Amino acid sequence: MLTVFFRSGTANAQQYSGDLEYTDTGWFVTPRFGMSMVLGDYSQALDNGSVYRLEVGRNMDGLGYGVMAQGTLHNGAHYEEQAAAGCFTQGTCIQGDTMIYKLGGLARYILVYQTFRVIAQAAVGVAPIPLLMDEKYFEEEVVAAGWEGNRPTVHDEMHLFTNAGVIVEYPMEGMGVAPQLSVETSYITGFGAGAEVLFGFNATF
């Protein structure tokens, strides 16, 4: 039988009968993966993408702080298709298949209710969107010939990002990790808004 001690994020530990002792005070490591959706101006050019993220930090009595590193790969429309849609007049030209990196700090607030936890989390940091094409080909064939010389700045600038979302976590008896499901929204300067649905496993020690 599962035994739970009720609390609201201020006690040091939440214990379950059996092998698992789950605590909110200590270090955490959380790998996560899932789907990313572009909601802003580039949504016509970029398909839903695959997200891979690693979070490392420390929880302290209902609050948590840490760092995150993330990579997201979106398949994109061919540059000729974008040109036909008038991307260079709308300011939405992008290289096609696009990798978005995020590196930043995070903060979280943890609520424990019965057998699961609800975590409100926010993150801020930098989000480079590097050019994956050969620079010469991109400049001469894509920009000059395809986009009438209108080179987008999205690959040349360093962007800032902010993420905010809710994580539901379910510690399981007999396991040293807890599965998570999260829904987040994001905004990247010079790029636009997005949304992410992620699944992961949280280890606290």
mmCIF file of C-alpha atoms in Angstrom, residues 8-202:
data_model
loop_
_atom_site.group_PDB
_atom_site.id
_atom_site.type_symbol
_atom_site.label_atom_id
_atom_site.label_comp_id
_atom_site.label_asym_id
_atom_site.label_seq_id
_atom_site.Cartn_x
_atom_site.Cartn_y
_atom_site.Cartn_z
ATOM 1 C CA SER A 8 2.727 22.115 0.070
ATOM 2 C CA GLY A 9 6.334 22.507 -0.956
ATOM 3 C CA THR A 10 7.901 23.454 2.381
ATOM 4 C CA ALA A 11 8.826 20.167 3.997
ATOM 5 C CA ASN A 12 12.167 18.551 3.266
ATOM 6 C CA ALA A 13 11.031 15.182 1.985
ATOM 7 C CA GLN A 14 8.125 13.186 0.693
ATOM 8 C CA GLN A 15 8.385 9.478 1.533
ATOM 9 C CA TYR A 16 6.650 6.434 0.163
ATOM 10 C CA SER A 17 6.571 2.973 1.661
ATOM 11 C CA GLY A 18 8.805 0.491 -0.102
ATOM 12 C CA ASP A 19 12.121 1.235 -1.751
ATOM 13 C CA LEU A 20 11.490 4.788 -2.930
ATOM 14 C CA GLU A 21 12.234 7.898 -0.946
ATOM 15 C CA TYR A 22 11.523 10.978 -2.958
ATOM 16 C CA THR A 23 12.864 14.322 -1.777
ATOM 17 C CA ASP A 24 12.464 17.908 -2.938
ATOM 18 C CA THR A 25 15.766 18.997 -1.395
ATOM 19 C CA GLY A 26 18.816 17.998 -3.381
ATOM 20 C CA TRP A 27 20.261 17.974 -6.868
ATOM 21 C CA PHE A 28 18.193 17.022 -9.895
ATOM 22 C CA VAL A 29 19.038 15.831 -13.412
ATOM 23 C CA THR A 30 16.253 15.727 -16.004
ATOM 24 C CA PRO A 31 16.631 14.603 -19.631
ATOM 25 C CA ARG A 32 13.545 15.419 -21.700
ATOM 26 C CA PHE A 33 12.420 15.024 -25.284
ATOM 27 C CA GLY A 34 9.314 15.839 -27.270
ATOM 28 C CA MET A 35 7.724 18.033 -29.922
ATOM 29 C CA SER A 36 8.071 21.745 -30.689
ATOM 30 C CA MET A 37 5.612 23.861 -32.672
ATOM 31 C CA VAL A 38 6.431 27.236 -34.246
ATOM 32 C CA LEU A 39 3.582 29.702 -33.696
ATOM 33 C CA GLY A 40 5.035 32.944 -35.026
ATOM 34 C CA ASP A 41 5.908 34.348 -38.446
ATOM 35 C CA TYR A 42 8.005 31.319 -39.409
ATOM 36 C CA SER A 43 5.183 28.805 -38.870
ATOM 37 C CA GLN A 44 4.508 28.599 -42.640
ATOM 38 C CA ALA A 45 8.116 27.679 -43.388
ATOM 39 C CA LEU A 46 8.934 25.310 -40.502
ATOM 40 C CA ASP A 47 7.232 22.036 -39.585
ATOM 41 C CA ASN A 48 6.861 20.754 -36.034
ATOM 42 C CA GLY A 49 10.256 19.852 -34.636
ATOM 43 C CA SER A 50 11.957 17.362 -32.325
ATOM 44 C CA VAL A 51 13.218 18.648 -28.970
ATOM 45 C CA TYR A 52 16.036 17.252 -26.818
ATOM 46 C CA ARG A 53 16.765 18.935 -23.488
ATOM 47 C CA LEU A 54 18.904 18.399 -20.387
ATOM 48 C CA GLU A 55 18.246 20.205 -17.102
ATOM 49 C CA VAL A 56 20.556 20.164 -14.065
ATOM 50 C CA GLY A 57 19.980 22.034 -10.817
ATOM 51 C CA ARG A 58 19.106 21.985 -7.160
ATOM 52 C CA ASN A 59 15.786 21.957 -5.304
ATOM 53 C CA MET A 60 15.525 23.664 -1.922
ATOM 54 C CA ASP A 61 12.260 23.251 -0.006
ATOM 55 C CA GLY A 62 9.795 23.836 -2.805
ATOM 56 C CA LEU A 63 11.991 26.054 -4.965
ATOM 57 C CA GLY A 64 14.477 25.014 -7.605
ATOM 58 C CA TYR A 65 17.232 26.643 -9.645
ATOM 59 C CA GLY A 66 19.413 25.303 -12.412
ATOM 60 C CA VAL A 67 20.590 25.408 -16.004
ATOM 61 C CA MET A 68 19.240 23.936 -19.226
ATOM 62 C CA ALA A 69 20.621 23.068 -22.650
ATOM 63 C CA GLN A 70 18.286 22.275 -25.545
ATOM 64 C CA GLY A 71 18.406 21.535 -29.239
ATOM 65 C CA THR A 72 15.367 21.605 -31.546
ATOM 66 C CA LEU A 73 15.396 20.474 -35.175
ATOM 67 C CA HIS A 74 12.655 21.673 -37.547
ATOM 68 C CA ASN A 75 12.242 20.498 -41.119
ATOM 69 C CA GLY A 76 11.681 23.504 -43.352
ATOM 70 C CA ALA A 77 10.348 24.434 -46.758
ATOM 71 C CA HIS A 78 12.771 24.634 -49.694
ATOM 72 C CA TYR A 79 14.043 28.144 -50.346
ATOM 73 C CA GLU A 80 12.319 28.248 -53.758
ATOM 74 C CA GLU A 81 8.964 27.418 -52.125
ATOM 75 C CA GLN A 82 9.555 30.221 -49.620
ATOM 76 C CA ALA A 83 10.406 32.621 -52.428
ATOM 77 C CA ALA A 84 7.199 31.707 -54.265
ATOM 78 C CA ALA A 85 5.282 32.545 -51.086
ATOM 79 C CA GLY A 86 6.986 35.952 -50.915
ATOM 80 C CA CYS A 87 9.139 35.360 -47.842
ATOM 81 C CA PHE A 88 11.574 38.152 -48.751
ATOM 82 C CA THR A 89 8.759 40.710 -48.766
ATOM 83 C CA GLN A 90 7.368 39.416 -45.456
ATOM 84 C CA GLY A 91 10.726 39.077 -43.687
ATOM 85 C CA THR A 92 10.219 35.350 -43.020
ATOM 86 C CA CYS A 93 12.920 33.721 -45.161
ATOM 87 C CA ILE A 94 14.849 31.001 -43.354
ATOM 88 C CA GLN A 95 17.358 28.398 -44.529
ATOM 89 C CA GLY A 96 14.923 25.455 -44.562
ATOM 90 C CA ASP A 97 15.854 22.681 -42.118
ATOM 91 C CA THR A 98 16.735 24.658 -38.998
ATOM 92 C CA MET A 99 18.367 23.897 -35.656
ATOM 93 C CA ILE A 100 17.511 26.116 -32.686
ATOM 94 C CA TYR A 101 19.715 25.916 -29.606
ATOM 95 C CA LYS A 102 18.812 27.178 -26.147
ATOM 96 C CA LEU A 103 21.196 27.634 -23.240
ATOM 97 C CA GLY A 104 20.037 29.369 -20.070
ATOM 98 C CA GLY A 105 19.041 29.365 -16.444
ATOM 99 C CA LEU A 106 15.797 28.126 -14.951
ATOM 100 C CA ALA A 107 13.726 28.583 -11.808
ATOM 101 C CA ARG A 108 10.860 26.432 -10.554
ATOM 102 C CA TYR A 109 8.217 26.326 -7.857
ATOM 103 C CA ILE A 110 7.128 22.889 -6.680
ATOM 104 C CA LEU A 111 3.768 21.842 -5.274
ATOM 105 C CA VAL A 112 3.264 18.312 -3.990
ATOM 106 C CA TYR A 113 -0.249 16.893 -3.887
ATOM 107 C CA GLN A 114 -0.841 13.309 -2.817
ATOM 108 C CA THR A 115 1.114 11.071 -5.198
ATOM 109 C CA PHE A 116 2.207 13.596 -7.819
ATOM 110 C CA ARG A 117 3.956 16.935 -8.107
ATOM 111 C CA VAL A 118 3.052 20.027 -10.106
ATOM 112 C CA ILE A 119 5.993 22.241 -11.049
ATOM 113 C CA ALA A 120 5.757 25.757 -12.483
ATOM 114 C CA GLN A 121 8.988 26.454 -14.341
ATOM 115 C CA ALA A 122 10.457 29.389 -16.260
ATOM 116 C CA ALA A 123 13.750 29.785 -18.105
ATOM 117 C CA VAL A 124 15.674 32.571 -19.851
ATOM 118 C CA GLY A 125 18.853 32.572 -21.893
ATOM 119 C CA VAL A 126 20.376 32.739 -25.363
ATOM 120 C CA ALA A 127 19.060 30.968 -28.464
ATOM 121 C CA PRO A 128 21.379 30.897 -31.488
ATOM 122 C CA ILE A 129 19.869 29.737 -34.790
ATOM 123 C CA PRO A 130 22.998 28.975 -36.825
ATOM 124 C CA LEU A 131 23.266 28.717 -40.585
ATOM 125 C CA LEU A 132 23.573 25.021 -41.494
ATOM 126 C CA MET A 133 24.150 25.587 -45.211
ATOM 127 C CA ASP A 134 27.487 26.318 -46.796
ATOM 128 C CA GLU A 135 27.937 30.083 -46.476
ATOM 129 C CA LYS A 136 28.952 30.619 -50.119
ATOM 130 C CA TYR A 137 26.055 28.566 -51.480
ATOM 131 C CA PHE A 138 23.614 30.326 -49.176
ATOM 132 C CA GLU A 139 24.796 33.785 -50.205
ATOM 133 C CA GLU A 140 25.113 33.188 -53.952
ATOM 134 C CA GLU A 141 22.397 30.654 -54.773
ATOM 135 C CA VAL A 142 19.764 31.170 -52.086
ATOM 136 C CA VAL A 143 19.948 34.852 -51.151
ATOM 137 C CA ALA A 144 21.158 36.416 -54.405
ATOM 138 C CA ALA A 145 19.346 34.200 -56.914
ATOM 139 C CA GLY A 146 16.328 32.991 -54.967
ATOM 140 C CA TRP A 147 15.486 35.803 -52.556
ATOM 141 C CA GLU A 148 16.475 38.801 -54.735
ATOM 142 C CA GLY A 149 19.396 39.692 -52.464
ATOM 143 C CA ASN A 150 17.319 39.916 -49.286
ATOM 144 C CA ARG A 151 19.453 38.094 -46.711
ATOM 145 C CA PRO A 152 17.546 37.331 -43.485
ATOM 146 C CA THR A 153 19.176 38.260 -40.193
ATOM 147 C CA VAL A 154 17.732 35.296 -38.252
ATOM 148 C CA HIS A 155 20.954 33.264 -38.693
ATOM 149 C CA ASP A 156 23.340 36.157 -38.091
ATOM 150 C CA GLU A 157 22.024 37.467 -34.761
ATOM 151 C CA MET A 158 22.237 36.104 -31.238
ATOM 152 C CA HIS A 159 18.675 35.689 -29.969
ATOM 153 C CA LEU A 160 17.281 35.695 -26.448
ATOM 154 C CA PHE A 161 14.561 33.332 -25.300
ATOM 155 C CA THR A 162 12.112 32.843 -22.466
ATOM 156 C CA ASN A 163 10.216 29.651 -21.640
ATOM 157 C CA ALA A 164 7.363 29.146 -19.169
ATOM 158 C CA GLY A 165 5.252 26.102 -18.474
ATOM 159 C CA VAL A 166 3.819 23.484 -16.153
ATOM 160 C CA ILE A 167 5.300 20.064 -15.408
ATOM 161 C CA VAL A 168 3.363 17.160 -13.920
ATOM 162 C CA GLU A 169 5.586 14.581 -12.241
ATOM 163 C CA TYR A 170 4.629 11.182 -10.836
ATOM 164 C CA PRO A 171 7.201 9.510 -8.538
ATOM 165 C CA MET A 172 6.753 5.736 -8.751
ATOM 166 C CA GLU A 173 7.345 3.258 -5.983
ATOM 167 C CA GLY A 174 10.450 1.164 -6.521
ATOM 168 C CA MET A 175 11.957 3.532 -9.122
ATOM 169 C CA GLY A 176 14.827 5.940 -8.633
ATOM 170 C CA VAL A 177 13.440 8.379 -11.183
ATOM 171 C CA ALA A 178 10.076 10.059 -11.740
ATOM 172 C CA PRO A 179 8.422 10.376 -15.177
ATOM 173 C CA GLN A 180 7.351 13.872 -16.225
ATOM 174 C CA LEU A 181 5.017 15.435 -18.766
ATOM 175 C CA SER A 182 5.229 19.163 -19.479
ATOM 176 C CA VAL A 183 3.570 21.793 -21.645
ATOM 177 C CA GLU A 184 5.500 25.012 -22.265
ATOM 178 C CA THR A 185 5.309 28.185 -24.296
ATOM 179 C CA SER A 186 8.334 30.097 -25.497
ATOM 180 C CA TYR A 187 9.373 33.307 -27.181
ATOM 181 C CA ILE A 188 12.607 33.941 -29.087
ATOM 182 C CA THR A 189 13.546 37.507 -30.015
ATOM 183 C CA GLY A 190 13.754 38.029 -33.761
ATOM 184 C CA PHE A 191 12.031 34.702 -34.350
ATOM 185 C CA GLY A 192 8.712 34.504 -32.541
ATOM 186 C CA ALA A 193 6.576 32.324 -30.301
ATOM 187 C CA GLY A 194 6.406 28.576 -29.938
ATOM 188 C CA ALA A 195 5.007 25.749 -27.853
ATOM 189 C CA GLU A 196 6.552 22.498 -26.619
ATOM 190 C CA VAL A 197 5.222 19.211 -25.238
ATOM 191 C CA LEU A 198 7.937 17.210 -23.490
ATOM 192 C CA PHE A 199 8.279 13.868 -21.752
ATOM 193 C CA GLY A 200 11.167 13.053 -19.435
ATOM 194 C CA PHE A 201 12.542 11.425 -16.311
ATOM 195 C CA ASN A 202 13.624 13.373 -13.242
#
